[in-house]
Structures are given as structure tokens and as C-alpha cells.
XYZ file of C-alpha atoms in Angstrom:
300
model
C -29.012 6.842 -1.056
C -28.913 3.120 -0.281
C -32.301 1.688 0.613
C -32.415 -1.299 2.946
C -35.248 -3.545 4.050
C -35.778 -6.179 6.728
C -37.955 -9.267 6.534
C -41.000 -9.156 8.816
C -42.882 -12.357 7.899
C -43.336 -14.908 5.124
C -45.296 -18.090 4.499
C -48.328 -19.550 2.754
C -52.016 -18.889 3.109
C -55.231 -20.826 2.768
C -56.711 -20.827 -0.729
C -60.412 -20.073 -0.953
C -62.670 -20.863 -3.880
C -64.919 -17.938 -2.954
C -64.717 -14.661 -4.855
C -63.794 -11.659 -2.686
C -63.029 -13.843 0.312
C -60.714 -12.287 2.914
C -57.860 -14.241 4.550
C -56.186 -12.905 7.703
C -52.514 -13.507 8.502
C -51.064 -12.530 11.886
C -47.453 -12.611 13.088
C -45.173 -11.168 15.744
C -43.388 -7.893 14.988
C -42.064 -5.376 17.488
C -40.245 -3.075 15.065
C -41.745 0.084 13.532
C -41.171 0.961 9.867
C -42.027 3.941 7.688
C -42.584 1.842 4.531
C -43.504 -1.719 3.660
C -42.874 -4.006 0.677
C -45.197 -6.957 0.043
C -44.202 -9.619 -2.513
C -46.125 -12.650 -3.729
C -43.378 -15.106 -4.857
C -45.836 -17.649 -6.322
C -49.432 -17.952 -7.492
C -51.730 -20.970 -7.713
C -50.444 -22.397 -11.010
C -51.503 -19.527 -13.272
C -49.631 -18.970 -16.540
C -51.237 -15.548 -16.847
C -50.771 -13.271 -13.911
C -51.228 -12.498 -10.226
C -54.339 -10.770 -8.926
C -55.482 -9.478 -5.558
C -58.579 -7.435 -4.684
C -57.460 -5.724 -1.481
C -54.573 -5.671 0.989
C -54.773 -4.253 4.509
C -51.915 -3.836 6.982
C -53.290 -4.401 10.480
C -51.213 -2.834 13.223
C -50.650 -0.041 15.672
C -49.884 3.469 14.503
C -46.959 5.080 16.259
C -47.836 7.939 18.581
C -46.946 11.458 17.621
C -43.865 13.362 18.650
C -43.027 13.173 22.376
C -41.713 16.737 22.258
C -43.764 19.903 22.022
C -42.869 23.497 21.288
C -41.898 25.047 24.584
C -40.471 21.883 26.168
C -37.299 22.454 28.167
C -34.447 22.209 25.658
C -30.758 23.118 26.030
C -28.253 23.373 23.163
C -24.776 21.859 23.367
C -23.555 25.443 23.109
C -24.841 28.939 22.487
C -22.908 29.227 19.232
C -26.017 29.874 17.128
C -27.570 32.905 15.393
C -30.315 34.583 17.400
C -33.100 33.496 15.049
C -31.792 29.935 14.576
C -31.538 28.711 18.142
C -32.161 25.250 19.519
C -35.887 25.830 20.169
C -36.436 25.674 16.406
C -35.580 21.959 16.470
C -38.898 21.124 18.183
C -41.195 23.973 17.087
C -43.169 21.910 14.504
C -42.249 24.363 11.741
C -39.738 24.620 8.894
C -37.433 26.864 10.854
C -33.982 25.505 11.703
C -31.484 25.023 14.495
C -27.967 25.989 13.389
C -24.799 25.548 15.442
C -21.400 26.862 14.336
C -19.560 24.240 16.407
C -20.008 21.924 13.372
C -19.213 18.588 15.063
C -20.669 17.104 18.269
C -23.565 19.552 18.224
C -27.106 18.867 19.374
C -29.325 19.376 22.382
C -30.843 17.966 25.555
C -34.641 17.970 25.837
C -37.043 17.056 28.641
C -40.495 16.317 27.155
C -43.294 17.700 29.309
C -45.262 14.447 28.859
C -42.948 12.784 31.369
C -41.569 9.250 31.246
C -41.447 7.736 27.732
C -39.814 4.812 25.941
C -38.421 6.347 22.747
C -38.177 3.785 19.937
C -37.615 6.044 16.947
C -37.080 9.554 15.706
C -37.341 11.687 12.593
C -34.856 14.240 11.303
C -35.852 16.924 8.790
C -33.182 18.606 6.675
C -33.016 22.400 6.735
C -33.097 24.887 3.872
C -29.426 25.673 3.353
C -26.330 23.886 2.002
C -26.603 20.081 2.306
C -23.026 19.776 3.583
C -24.411 21.057 6.913
C -26.671 18.002 7.283
C -25.901 15.561 10.127
C -24.128 12.382 9.016
C -24.192 10.490 12.326
C -26.244 10.584 15.529
C -26.071 9.535 19.187
C -29.268 9.408 21.261
C -29.039 9.022 25.046
C -31.552 8.944 27.886
C -31.450 10.140 31.491
C -33.566 10.326 34.639
C -31.765 13.274 36.233
C -30.460 15.244 33.221
C -26.864 14.552 34.257
C -26.193 10.835 33.906
C -26.962 9.530 30.410
C -27.205 6.047 28.884
C -26.899 5.380 25.168
C -30.136 4.343 23.483
C -29.071 4.282 19.833
C -26.353 5.558 17.522
C -25.405 5.226 13.876
C -25.427 6.824 10.457
C -28.019 9.276 9.167
C -29.186 8.537 5.615
C -28.534 11.195 2.987
C -31.298 13.777 2.607
C -32.277 13.795 -1.109
C -33.936 17.230 -0.916
C -34.292 20.160 1.420
C -36.959 19.710 4.122
C -36.897 15.960 3.565
C -37.633 13.790 6.615
C -35.567 10.710 7.453
C -36.905 8.142 9.919
C -34.746 6.085 12.263
C -36.157 3.248 14.406
C -34.399 1.141 17.012
C -34.982 -1.232 19.928
C -35.453 0.365 23.338
C -37.460 -0.829 26.330
C -36.130 1.608 28.939
C -38.148 4.741 29.739
C -36.418 8.069 30.377
C -37.407 11.586 31.357
C -34.689 13.473 29.464
C -33.018 12.838 26.117
C -29.742 14.059 24.650
C -29.265 13.979 20.876
C -25.787 14.610 19.498
C -24.694 14.828 15.856
C -20.995 13.845 15.979
C -20.364 14.642 12.296
C -21.865 16.601 9.404
C -21.464 16.206 5.642
C -18.031 17.909 5.360
C -19.232 21.438 6.129
C -16.658 23.971 7.302
C -19.463 26.198 8.568
C -21.936 24.560 10.867
C -24.566 21.927 11.595
C -28.211 22.549 10.735
C -31.441 20.645 11.291
C -35.005 21.829 10.658
C -36.955 19.528 12.973
C -36.448 16.549 15.280
C -39.249 14.265 16.482
C -38.921 11.567 19.150
C -41.393 8.684 18.872
C -42.462 6.839 22.050
C -43.663 3.273 22.265
C -47.469 3.135 21.822
C -49.860 1.601 24.283
C -50.044 1.446 28.046
C -52.585 1.267 30.804
C -54.575 4.108 32.327
C -54.033 2.813 35.864
C -52.211 5.273 38.115
C -52.358 8.089 35.611
C -52.511 11.825 36.248
C -54.650 14.305 34.343
C -52.611 16.558 32.062
C -53.800 20.183 31.762
C -55.905 21.047 28.718
C -54.707 22.448 25.406
C -53.234 19.168 24.194
C -55.738 18.450 21.409
C -54.978 19.782 17.947
C -58.450 18.892 16.628
C -61.371 19.029 19.057
C -64.350 16.670 18.667
C -67.370 18.210 16.941
C -71.090 17.913 17.722
C -72.460 15.011 15.694
C -76.266 14.784 15.228
C -77.517 11.228 14.626
C -80.827 9.470 14.075
C -82.170 7.126 16.725
C -80.277 3.847 16.687
C -77.468 5.288 14.592
C -73.822 5.483 15.575
C -71.982 8.771 15.881
C -68.226 8.828 15.273
C -66.519 11.421 17.455
C -62.966 12.190 16.329
C -60.038 13.986 17.915
C -56.384 14.483 17.026
C -54.035 14.583 20.040
C -50.958 16.809 19.840
C -48.657 14.256 21.429
C -48.210 10.711 22.741
C -50.942 10.763 25.346
C -52.844 7.796 26.711
C -56.488 8.862 26.810
C -59.764 7.983 28.498
C -63.198 8.978 27.182
C -65.633 10.501 29.703
C -69.310 11.347 29.289
C -71.891 13.528 31.032
C -75.594 13.584 30.298
C -77.539 16.880 30.346
C -78.462 17.837 33.894
C -75.769 15.717 35.512
C -72.904 17.276 37.431
C -70.124 14.722 37.080
C -68.385 13.045 34.182
C -68.090 9.247 34.199
C -65.858 6.927 32.194
C -67.346 5.389 29.054
C -67.334 1.629 29.619
C -65.193 -0.216 27.119
C -63.981 2.975 25.445
C -60.447 2.818 24.055
C -57.728 4.379 26.147
C -54.731 4.171 23.817
C -53.427 7.058 21.763
C -53.652 5.255 18.438
C -57.456 4.979 18.839
C -58.680 8.497 18.098
C -62.349 7.721 17.360
C -65.125 6.897 19.818
C -68.328 5.326 18.488
C -71.513 6.028 20.461
C -74.996 4.724 19.616
C -78.093 6.665 20.772
C -80.823 4.121 21.522
C -83.696 6.489 22.419
C -86.824 4.965 20.800
C -87.647 7.942 18.627
C -87.588 8.644 14.908
C -86.623 12.282 15.286
C -82.996 13.363 14.927
C -81.161 13.006 18.222
C -78.733 15.821 18.769
C -75.972 14.340 20.876
C -77.657 13.233 24.112
C -74.211 12.926 25.666
C -71.783 15.717 26.330
C -68.548 13.871 25.636
C -65.229 15.078 26.977
C -61.795 13.676 26.202
C -59.397 13.829 29.145
C -55.699 13.440 28.521
C -53.930 11.238 31.046
C -50.199 10.641 31.430
C -48.340 7.928 33.272
C -46.848 8.913 36.603
C -43.017 8.623 36.693
């Protein structure tokens, strides 16, 4: 498998005479990657070596998969075994979708989250013969499920092992409601096409203005009660199941209505809310706030 890389940024940095001093370098980058390579071409005149105490990559984590098990999905044909139908392609498990049509197989899916800008996807190889693996792909988007526009197309990298995941990222700034993914060719199989799992990655970020509440059940890890001492900060964590924009709400004991937490993050990639209980007391303060996380999605 040929590995390729693209340059993101390069340059020089300020030299500090202080031990364990931290320099920050910022640059523009609108492309997502699954791996990064950092090289230091030169050092400050040393004939010995290069040394660095710590490196941090500061950025935005991509949201999770835009699709969920149960989303409306239609195969290019019904030429599949009963237990290896198209729903397996988005069931978040190591099952597989197999289609005996071999070439130009795939599916059309309408994510229940609504309008999204898909900027990448992952493909996981299935358990059987590798000659069934997709070799090329075509991803298209649509508003009505009938008229489609190409988003991205190209080659699929070889899968080195079974149940290996390949990542593909591309430029796209157009949101769609429905996506069609076609695999025009496979790796010389005379049998079929197979794929274990497909994920579609939406662009992160967004505003919570004009959003609608999505029904519950979209959190894979619920926040837990977090006792803290007076003046301490409690970290309340959740793991969303999809690419939701979120808003934290709070309700104090005895109150009827929830209110928004001022300044609380509303983007998917921020999954932790920090709250400080300032009651002037030395006794442990069991969460004075009942905190609820509401999932919000952008209106089409």
C-alpha cells in the first residue's frame, strides 16, 4: 500500500532560553487527516541531537458518524443474502453488506440528523476474500433523493487486513440530506462486493441558532453525578452517538424549568462541561445543579 502525505505548515519558531518553556504555532488548515508527521529539519547548532519535552496538536476533532443504525438506507439492488443486507453497512458492528452484482454496487442513505456537509468517510473491510473489497468509490449528495451531485470520487487504498478501516477525506462545502455511495469496481472478484462498515463524517462546528430539539436516546455515555467540595470544579462528561450540535441546560432543585448555561460550549467536539460550586461551605457539595444535555440539530 502506497502511503502519501500532504504538507500542512512549516517555518521557524522563537527560541527560548527557559527550560520547559512552551511555544505556540498557529496556521490555517481546513483539511482533516487521520495521521500526522512532524519533522524538525534543523536544531540550534547542536552536534549531539534533537530534544523536545512535549508536543501538542491543537485542533478540532471530527464529529462522529452522520449515519446511525436504523437510518433509511436503500441498496443498489436486492441481490444480497438475507443476513448480509445493506443495513449492515451502517449498523456499527462487524457484520457486512454483500452484493452479488459485483460492480457499481452500493447504497443510498438519508441520515436522520438532517442536513450535513460530509467531508470524509471511513470504509471497513469485511471478513471474507479480499478480492471482494471495493477498489474505487463515488459519493454523491441530494436534497430530494432523486437528483444527485458528485461530492468525491477516486481510488480506495488496499486493505492490509480484514476489518481494517481506511479513511478518505475531501473538500466539500455543500450540505445534503441524502447520500449515494457507489463502488464502481472491486479487487477482481468474480463473486461479489463486500463491505463491513461505512461512516460519513460531517463538518464540525455550527451555531445553535434556529435549531430544533432532537428526541432523546442519542447519547452513548450519559453524564454521571459528580460530588465536589466547595469551590471545586466538577467535570461532567458525555459521549454523543452522532454529529450533534449541543447546548448545556441546568435546573436547580425546586425549580421547574431548565435554563441555558451561560458560556457553555455548544459544539459537538466539546464533550465536557466544567461547573464550579461556589457555596461557602466546607462540606462536600453533591451536585447543586441538575444538569441536562439537550441535543439540537440544524433545521434544513
